[in-house]
Amino acid sequence: MTVKVTVTGAAGQIGYALLFRVASGQLLGADTPVKLSLLEIPQAVKAAEGTAMELDDCAFPLLRGIEISDDPAKAFDGANVALLVGARPRTKGMERGDLLEANGGIFGPQGRAINDNAADDIRVLVVGNPANTNALIARSAAPDVPAERFTAMTRLDHNRALSQLAGKLSVPVTEISKMTIWGNHSATQYPDLFHTEVGGKVAAELVEEEWLRDTFIPTVAKRGAAIIEARGASSAASAANAAIDHVHDWVNGTPEGDWTSAAVPSDGSYGVPEGLISSFPVVSRNGRWEIVQGLEIDAFSRERIDASVGELVEERDAVKALGLI
Ligand code: NAD
Ligand code: LMR
């Protein structure tokens, strides 16, 4: 069956790094034909048309069509996977409330369009920032879609954490398993090494406490800002790569004996208020994310998880006050 993948913000920099990989089969697997639906704002439709011409010119064997629209109802019609990348960036003089409100104006209508038009098996990944709260807004606007189908991306943070640890221990990333990012995709996120394993040993016991606290955690949590500082633009190819990883694992399952990180609606696990879209250790089984249960959380981790979850509660309360959820 051909899978319809809708990508919003298709003419942006992540879109450009993402679409060719989706069309080549890396999102869903080498046996799954895909149809792409590109959603853009009217001013960027022409640029999306240019990207579509390039996609055509690759003659990808799995690509069965490209549609371009500035109408969410059309773009999400029959969609099986929705990658919500387009978002309103924070500009000079904008307060946090303004940012949340501007994004509410995007993710509310898109959630409604998904609710009314997407296929029954729709899976949504929100990449556009503030990703967790944008996902919450979209989910609230889609009451007929099971809540678990709305997720936000922390896989980039997860991959960053794997690479930082691999570099520190001079091991390939393939030696590392059970990495976890908790909380919000923001500088408050908590990359947890107390359950991570490296060659069967607990990662936190293989590194100095000072490195873990003062180097590892801030490097991972502030990596997005470091890339903006260095590139003059936010991460694009690595963000697209993480989106591919997230959806690939959601659809095809996570490897036995390992888990990954994704922001999924909380069921109350680990004291995270029910309904918040927060990052957890997750496995994917039979096409569904499941939160890994039973991990012991010590005081060091508890404090950091609570801080990031506290920020998500504040964002949720702010969008509630604005009438966006
Ligand atoms: P970009 O500015 O290059 O592209 C964004 C695109 O979205 C633009 O083409 C714009 O026209 C489009 N857009 C805006 N509003 C839209 C709407 N209502 N419908 C459809 N399209 C719309 O930005 P980018 O570098 O591609 O980044 C996109 C988002 O991803 C940003 O919010 C960025 O902060 C976020 N991001 C998230 C992560 C993560 O790990 N979760 C990582 C990197 C970037
Ligand atoms: C990232 O983590 O690279 C981005 O979310 C940073 C940003 O603010 O766009």
CSV table of C-alpha atoms and ligand atoms in Angstrom, one decimal:
chain,number,residue,atom,x,y,z
A,1,MET,CA,0.0,0.0,0.0
A,2,THR,CA,1.2,3.5,-0.8
A,3,VAL,CA,1.7,5.6,2.3
A,4,LYS,CA,0.8,9.3,2.2
A,5,VAL,CA,3.3,11.4,4.1
A,6,THR,CA,2.4,15.1,4.6
A,7,VAL,CA,5.3,17.4,5.4
A,8,THR,CA,4.5,21.0,6.6
A,9,GLY,CA,7.1,23.7,6.2
A,10,ALA,CA,8.2,21.7,3.1
A,11,ALA,CA,10.1,24.6,1.6
A,12,GLY,CA,12.2,25.3,4.7
A,13,GLN,CA,15.6,24.0,5.5
A,14,ILE,CA,14.6,20.9,7.4
A,15,GLY,CA,12.1,20.1,4.6
A,16,TYR,CA,14.9,20.2,2.1
A,17,ALA,CA,16.9,17.8,4.1
A,18,LEU,CA,13.9,15.5,4.8
A,19,LEU,CA,11.9,15.1,1.7
A,20,PHE,CA,14.6,13.3,-0.4
A,21,ARG,CA,15.1,10.8,2.4
A,22,VAL,CA,11.4,10.1,2.7
A,23,ALA,CA,11.1,9.7,-1.0
A,24,SER,CA,14.1,7.3,-1.1
A,25,GLY,CA,12.5,4.9,1.3
A,26,GLN,CA,14.4,5.7,4.5
A,27,LEU,CA,11.4,6.7,6.5
A,28,LEU,CA,9.2,3.6,6.1
A,29,GLY,CA,11.5,1.0,4.5
A,30,ALA,CA,12.6,-0.1,1.1
A,31,ASP,CA,9.3,-1.9,0.3
A,32,THR,CA,6.9,0.9,1.0
A,33,PRO,CA,5.9,3.3,-1.8
A,34,VAL,CA,5.2,6.8,-0.7
A,35,LYS,CA,3.2,9.7,-1.9
A,36,LEU,CA,4.3,13.1,-0.7
A,37,SER,CA,2.0,16.0,0.3
A,38,LEU,CA,3.8,19.3,0.8
A,39,LEU,CA,2.0,22.0,2.9
A,40,GLU,CA,3.4,25.5,2.8
A,41,ILE,CA,2.2,29.1,3.3
A,42,PRO,CA,1.2,30.8,0.0
A,43,GLN,CA,4.4,32.8,-0.2
A,44,ALA,CA,6.5,29.6,-0.1
A,45,VAL,CA,4.5,27.4,-2.5
A,46,LYS,CA,6.7,28.4,-5.4
A,47,ALA,CA,9.8,27.3,-3.5
A,48,ALA,CA,8.1,24.0,-2.6
A,49,GLU,CA,7.3,23.5,-6.3
A,50,GLY,CA,11.0,23.9,-7.0
A,51,THR,CA,11.8,21.2,-4.4
A,52,ALA,CA,9.1,19.0,-6.0
A,53,MET,CA,10.8,19.4,-9.4
A,54,GLU,CA,14.1,18.2,-7.9
A,55,LEU,CA,12.3,15.2,-6.3
A,56,ASP,CA,10.9,14.3,-9.7
A,57,ASP,CA,14.4,14.6,-11.1
A,58,CYS,CA,15.7,11.9,-8.7
A,59,ALA,CA,13.4,9.3,-10.3
A,60,PHE,CA,13.0,7.6,-6.9
A,61,PRO,CA,11.5,4.1,-7.5
A,62,LEU,CA,9.3,4.4,-4.4
A,63,LEU,CA,7.9,7.9,-5.0
A,64,ARG,CA,4.3,7.6,-6.3
A,65,GLY,CA,3.4,11.3,-6.5
A,66,ILE,CA,3.8,14.8,-5.0
A,67,GLU,CA,1.0,17.2,-4.2
A,68,ILE,CA,1.6,20.8,-3.0
A,69,SER,CA,-0.9,22.9,-1.2
A,70,ASP,CA,-1.4,25.9,1.1
A,71,ASP,CA,-4.7,24.4,2.4
A,72,PRO,CA,-4.3,22.1,5.4
A,73,ALA,CA,-7.6,20.2,4.6
A,74,LYS,CA,-6.2,19.2,1.2
A,75,ALA,CA,-2.7,18.5,2.4
A,76,PHE,CA,-3.8,16.1,5.2
A,77,ASP,CA,-6.5,14.4,3.2
A,78,GLY,CA,-5.9,10.7,3.6
A,79,ALA,CA,-2.5,11.3,5.3
A,80,ASN,CA,-0.9,8.3,7.1
A,81,VAL,CA,2.1,10.1,8.5
A,82,ALA,CA,2.2,13.9,9.2
A,83,LEU,CA,5.6,15.6,9.9
A,84,LEU,CA,4.7,19.0,11.3
A,85,VAL,CA,7.9,21.0,10.6
A,86,GLY,CA,6.7,24.4,9.7
A,87,ALA,CA,6.4,26.7,12.7
A,88,ARG,CA,6.6,30.4,13.6
A,89,PRO,CA,10.1,31.1,14.9
A,90,ARG,CA,10.7,33.6,17.7
A,91,THR,CA,11.6,37.0,16.4
A,92,LYS,CA,13.0,40.1,18.0
A,93,GLY,CA,10.8,41.5,20.7
A,94,MET,CA,8.5,38.5,20.8
A,95,GLU,CA,7.6,37.3,24.3
A,96,ARG,CA,7.1,33.6,25.1
A,97,GLY,CA,3.3,34.1,25.2
A,98,ASP,CA,3.4,35.7,21.7
A,99,LEU,CA,5.4,32.7,20.4
A,100,LEU,CA,2.9,30.2,21.9
A,101,GLU,CA,0.0,32.2,20.5
A,102,ALA,CA,1.5,32.5,17.0
A,103,ASN,CA,2.1,28.7,17.0
A,104,GLY,CA,-1.4,28.1,18.3
A,105,GLY,CA,-2.6,29.8,15.1
A,106,ILE,CA,-0.7,27.1,13.1
A,107,PHE,CA,-1.0,23.9,15.1
A,108,GLY,CA,-4.7,24.3,16.1
A,109,PRO,CA,-5.9,24.5,12.5
A,110,GLN,CA,-3.5,21.8,11.4
A,111,GLY,CA,-4.8,19.5,14.3
A,112,ARG,CA,-8.3,20.1,13.2
A,113,ALA,CA,-7.5,19.4,9.6
A,114,ILE,CA,-5.8,16.1,10.6
A,115,ASN,CA,-8.9,15.3,12.7
A,116,ASP,CA,-11.2,15.8,9.8
A,117,ASN,CA,-9.2,14.6,6.9
A,118,ALA,CA,-6.4,12.2,7.7
A,119,ALA,CA,-6.5,8.4,7.5
A,120,ASP,CA,-7.5,6.4,10.5
A,121,ASP,CA,-3.9,5.2,11.1
A,122,ILE,CA,-2.5,8.8,11.1
A,123,ARG,CA,0.8,9.2,13.0
A,124,VAL,CA,1.9,12.7,13.8
A,125,LEU,CA,5.4,13.9,14.7
A,126,VAL,CA,5.8,17.6,15.6
A,127,VAL,CA,9.3,19.0,14.9
A,128,GLY,CA,8.5,22.7,14.8
A,129,ASN,CA,9.3,24.5,18.1
A,130,PRO,CA,8.1,24.7,20.8
A,131,ALA,CA,7.6,21.1,19.7
A,132,ASN,CA,6.1,19.5,22.8
A,133,THR,CA,3.5,22.2,23.3
A,134,ASN,CA,2.7,22.6,19.6
A,135,ALA,CA,2.0,18.8,19.7
A,136,LEU,CA,-0.3,19.4,22.7
A,137,ILE,CA,-2.2,22.1,20.8
A,138,ALA,CA,-2.6,19.9,17.7
A,139,ARG,CA,-3.7,17.0,19.7
A,140,SER,CA,-6.3,19.1,21.6
A,141,ALA,CA,-7.8,20.1,18.2
A,142,ALA,CA,-8.1,16.5,17.1
A,143,PRO,CA,-10.5,14.8,19.6
A,144,ASP,CA,-11.3,12.0,17.2
A,145,VAL,CA,-7.7,10.9,16.8
A,146,PRO,CA,-6.3,8.7,19.6
A,147,ALA,CA,-4.1,10.9,21.7
A,148,GLU,CA,-1.1,8.5,21.4
A,149,ARG,CA,-0.8,9.4,17.7
A,150,PHE,CA,0.5,12.9,18.6
A,151,THR,CA,4.2,12.9,19.4
A,152,ALA,CA,7.0,15.5,19.5
A,153,MET,CA,10.6,15.1,18.6
A,154,THR,CA,13.4,14.5,21.1
A,155,ARG,CA,15.2,12.0,19.0
A,156,LEU,CA,17.7,14.6,17.9
A,157,ASP,CA,18.6,15.2,21.6
A,158,HIS,CA,18.8,11.4,22.1
A,159,ASN,CA,21.2,11.1,19.1
A,160,ARG,CA,23.3,14.1,20.4
A,161,ALA,CA,23.6,12.4,23.8
A,162,LEU,CA,24.7,9.1,22.1
A,163,SER,CA,27.4,10.9,20.2
A,164,GLN,CA,28.7,13.0,23.2
A,165,LEU,CA,29.0,9.8,25.3
A,166,ALA,CA,30.6,7.8,22.5
A,167,GLY,CA,33.2,10.6,22.0
A,168,LYS,CA,33.9,10.7,25.7
A,169,LEU,CA,34.4,6.9,26.0
A,170,SER,CA,36.0,6.5,22.6
A,171,VAL,CA,33.5,3.8,21.7
A,172,PRO,CA,31.3,3.5,18.6
A,173,VAL,CA,27.7,4.6,19.2
A,174,THR,CA,26.6,1.1,18.5
A,175,GLU,CA,28.1,0.1,21.9
A,176,ILE,CA,25.6,2.3,23.7
A,177,SER,CA,22.1,1.3,24.6
A,178,LYS,CA,19.2,2.6,26.7
A,179,MET,CA,19.9,6.3,26.5
A,180,THR,CA,17.0,8.5,27.7
A,181,ILE,CA,16.0,12.1,27.2
A,182,TRP,CA,13.3,13.2,29.7
A,183,GLY,CA,11.0,16.2,29.5
A,184,ASN,CA,10.9,19.1,27.1
A,185,HIS,CA,12.8,19.7,23.9
A,186,SER,CA,14.4,22.7,25.4
A,187,ALA,CA,17.4,23.6,27.5
A,188,THR,CA,15.7,22.1,30.5
A,189,GLN,CA,15.7,18.6,29.0
A,190,TYR,CA,17.4,15.9,31.0
A,191,PRO,CA,19.7,13.4,29.3
A,192,ASP,CA,20.0,10.5,31.7
A,193,LEU,CA,23.1,8.3,31.9
A,194,PHE,CA,22.0,6.3,35.0
A,195,HIS,CA,20.2,3.7,32.9
A,196,THR,CA,22.3,3.9,29.8
A,197,GLU,CA,24.5,0.9,29.2
A,198,VAL,CA,27.9,0.8,27.4
A,199,GLY,CA,29.2,-2.7,26.7
A,200,GLY,CA,26.9,-4.0,29.5
A,201,LYS,CA,28.1,-1.4,32.1
A,202,VAL,CA,26.2,1.6,33.5
A,203,ALA,CA,27.3,4.7,31.6
A,204,ALA,CA,27.2,7.0,34.7
A,205,GLU,CA,29.8,4.7,36.4
A,206,LEU,CA,32.2,5.0,33.5
A,207,VAL,CA,32.4,8.8,33.5
A,208,GLU,CA,33.4,11.4,36.2
A,209,GLU,CA,30.4,12.9,38.0
A,210,GLU,CA,31.7,16.3,37.2
A,211,TRP,CA,31.8,15.6,33.4
A,212,LEU,CA,28.3,14.2,33.6
A,213,ARG,CA,26.9,17.2,35.5
A,214,ASP,CA,28.9,20.1,34.1
A,215,THR,CA,29.8,19.0,30.5
A,216,PHE,CA,27.5,16.2,29.3
A,217,ILE,CA,24.1,17.5,30.4
A,218,PRO,CA,24.6,21.2,29.3
A,219,THR,CA,26.3,20.2,26.0
A,220,VAL,CA,23.4,18.1,25.0
A,221,ALA,CA,20.7,20.4,26.3
A,222,LYS,CA,22.3,23.5,24.7
A,223,ARG,CA,23.4,21.9,21.4
A,224,GLY,CA,20.6,23.5,19.4
A,225,ALA,CA,21.7,27.0,20.5
A,226,ALA,CA,25.4,26.1,19.8
A,227,ILE,CA,24.5,25.1,16.2
A,228,ILE,CA,22.5,28.3,15.6
A,229,GLU,CA,25.5,30.2,16.9
A,230,ALA,CA,27.9,28.4,14.6
A,231,ARG,CA,25.8,28.0,11.4
A,232,GLY,CA,23.6,31.1,11.7
A,233,ALA,CA,20.6,28.8,11.3
A,234,SER,CA,19.1,26.0,13.3
A,235,SER,CA,20.0,22.4,12.8
A,236,ALA,CA,18.5,21.0,9.7
A,237,ALA,CA,20.1,17.8,8.3
A,238,SER,CA,20.4,16.4,11.8
A,239,ALA,CA,16.9,17.3,12.7
A,240,ALA,CA,15.6,15.7,9.5
A,241,ASN,CA,17.7,12.6,10.3
A,242,ALA,CA,16.1,12.4,13.8
A,243,ALA,CA,12.6,12.7,12.3
A,244,ILE,CA,13.4,9.8,10.0
A,245,ASP,CA,14.7,7.8,12.9
A,246,HIS,CA,11.6,8.6,15.0
A,247,VAL,CA,9.0,7.6,12.4
A,248,HIS,CA,11.0,4.6,11.2
A,249,ASP,CA,11.1,3.1,14.7
A,250,TRP,CA,7.5,4.0,15.4
A,251,VAL,CA,6.4,2.1,12.3
A,252,ASN,CA,9.0,-0.7,12.2
A,253,GLY,CA,9.7,-1.2,16.0
A,254,THR,CA,12.7,-0.6,18.2
A,255,PRO,CA,15.4,-3.2,18.5
A,256,GLU,CA,15.1,-5.9,21.2
A,257,GLY,CA,17.1,-5.0,24.4
A,258,ASP,CA,17.2,-1.3,23.6
A,259,TRP,CA,14.9,1.8,23.8
A,260,THR,CA,14.8,5.3,22.4
A,261,SER,CA,13.5,8.7,23.4
A,262,ALA,CA,10.3,10.3,22.2
A,263,ALA,CA,7.9,12.9,23.6
A,264,VAL,CA,4.6,11.1,23.9
A,265,PRO,CA,1.4,11.8,25.9
A,266,SER,CA,2.0,10.9,29.5
A,267,ASP,CA,-0.1,8.3,31.1
A,268,GLY,CA,1.1,9.5,34.5
A,269,SER,CA,4.3,7.4,34.5
A,270,TYR,CA,7.3,8.7,36.5
A,271,GLY,CA,5.1,11.4,38.1
A,272,VAL,CA,4.6,13.3,34.8
A,273,PRO,CA,1.1,14.7,34.7
A,274,GLU,CA,-1.2,12.8,32.5
A,275,GLY,CA,-1.7,14.2,29.0
A,276,LEU,CA,1.5,16.3,28.9
A,277,ILE,CA,3.6,15.5,25.9
A,278,SER,CA,6.9,14.8,27.5
A,279,SER,CA,10.0,12.8,26.5
A,280,PHE,CA,10.3,9.3,28.0
A,281,PRO,CA,12.3,6.2,27.4
A,282,VAL,CA,10.1,4.4,24.9
A,283,VAL,CA,9.9,1.2,22.9
A,284,SER,CA,7.8,0.7,19.8
A,285,ARG,CA,5.9,-2.6,19.6
A,286,ASN,CA,3.2,-3.4,17.0
A,287,GLY,CA,3.3,0.2,15.7
A,288,ARG,CA,2.7,1.8,19.2
A,289,TRP,CA,5.0,3.7,21.5
A,290,GLU,CA,5.1,2.2,25.0
A,291,ILE,CA,6.8,4.0,27.9
A,292,VAL,CA,9.5,1.8,29.5
A,293,GLN,CA,8.3,1.1,33.1
A,294,GLY,CA,10.0,0.4,36.4
A,295,LEU,CA,13.2,2.5,36.1
A,296,GLU,CA,14.6,3.7,39.5
A,297,ILE,CA,14.9,7.4,39.6
A,298,ASP,CA,17.4,8.8,42.1
A,299,ALA,CA,17.3,12.3,43.7
A,300,PHE,CA,19.7,13.8,41.1
A,301,SER,CA,17.5,12.6,38.2
A,302,ARG,CA,14.3,13.4,40.0
A,303,GLU,CA,15.2,17.0,40.4
A,304,ARG,CA,16.1,17.4,36.7
A,305,ILE,CA,13.1,15.6,35.4
A,306,ASP,CA,10.8,17.7,37.6
A,307,ALA,CA,12.4,20.9,36.4
A,308,SER,CA,11.8,20.1,32.7
A,309,VAL,CA,8.3,18.7,33.4
A,310,GLY,CA,7.6,21.9,35.4
A,311,GLU,CA,8.4,23.9,32.3
A,312,LEU,CA,6.0,21.9,30.2
A,313,VAL,CA,3.3,22.5,32.8
A,314,GLU,CA,3.9,26.2,32.5
A,315,GLU,CA,3.7,26.0,28.7
A,316,ARG,CA,0.5,24.0,29.0
A,317,ASP,CA,-1.0,26.5,31.4
A,318,ALA,CA,0.0,29.4,29.2
A,319,VAL,CA,-1.7,27.9,26.1
A,320,LYS,CA,-4.7,27.0,28.2
A,321,ALA,CA,-5.0,30.6,29.3
A,322,LEU,CA,-4.8,31.7,25.7
A,323,GLY,CA,-7.7,29.4,24.9
A,324,LEU,CA,-5.5,27.3,22.6
A,325,ILE,CA,-6.3,23.9,24.3
B,1,NAD,P1,12.7,27.3,8.2
B,1,NAD,O1,12.3,28.7,8.6
B,1,NAD,O2,13.8,27.0,7.2
B,1,NAD,O3,11.4,26.6,7.5
B,1,NAD,C1,10.1,26.7,8.1
B,1,NAD,C2,9.1,26.6,6.9
B,1,NAD,O4,7.8,26.5,7.5
B,1,NAD,C3,9.1,27.8,6.0
B,1,NAD,O5,9.3,27.4,4.7
B,1,NAD,C4,7.7,28.4,6.3
B,1,NAD,O6,7.2,29.0,5.1
B,1,NAD,C5,6.9,27.2,6.7
B,1,NAD,N1,5.7,27.5,7.4
B,1,NAD,C6,5.5,28.5,8.3
B,1,NAD,N2,4.2,28.5,8.7
B,1,NAD,C7,3.6,27.4,8.1
B,1,NAD,C8,2.3,26.9,8.1
B,1,NAD,N3,1.3,27.5,8.8
B,1,NAD,N4,2.0,25.9,7.3
B,1,NAD,C9,3.0,25.3,6.6
B,1,NAD,N5,4.3,25.8,6.5
B,1,NAD,C10,4.6,26.8,7.3
B,1,NAD,O7,12.8,26.4,9.5
B,1,NAD,P2,13.5,25.0,9.7
B,1,NAD,O8,15.0,25.2,9.9
B,1,NAD,O9,13.1,24.1,8.6
B,1,NAD,O10,12.9,24.6,11.1
B,1,NAD,C11,11.5,24.3,11.3
B,1,NAD,C12,11.2,24.2,12.7
B,1,NAD,O11,11.8,23.1,13.3
B,1,NAD,C13,11.6,25.4,13.6
B,1,NAD,O12,10.5,25.6,14.5
B,1,NAD,C14,12.8,24.9,14.4
B,1,NAD,O13,13.0,25.6,15.6
B,1,NAD,C15,12.4,23.5,14.6
B,1,NAD,N6,13.5,22.5,15.0
B,1,NAD,C16,13.1,21.5,15.8
B,1,NAD,C17,14.1,20.6,16.2
B,1,NAD,C18,13.7,19.5,17.2
B,1,NAD,O14,14.7,18.7,17.5
B,1,NAD,N7,12.5,19.3,17.6
B,1,NAD,C19,15.4,20.7,15.7
B,1,NAD,C20,15.7,21.7,14.7
B,1,NAD,C21,14.7,22.6,14.4
B,2,LMR,C1,17.6,22.2,17.9
B,2,LMR,O1,17.5,21.5,18.9
B,2,LMR,O2,18.6,22.1,17.1
B,2,LMR,C2,16.5,23.2,17.6
B,2,LMR,O3,15.4,22.9,18.3
B,2,LMR,C3,17.0,24.6,18.0
B,2,LMR,C4,16.0,25.6,17.6
B,2,LMR,O4,15.7,26.5,18.5
B,2,LMR,O5,15.5,25.6,16.4
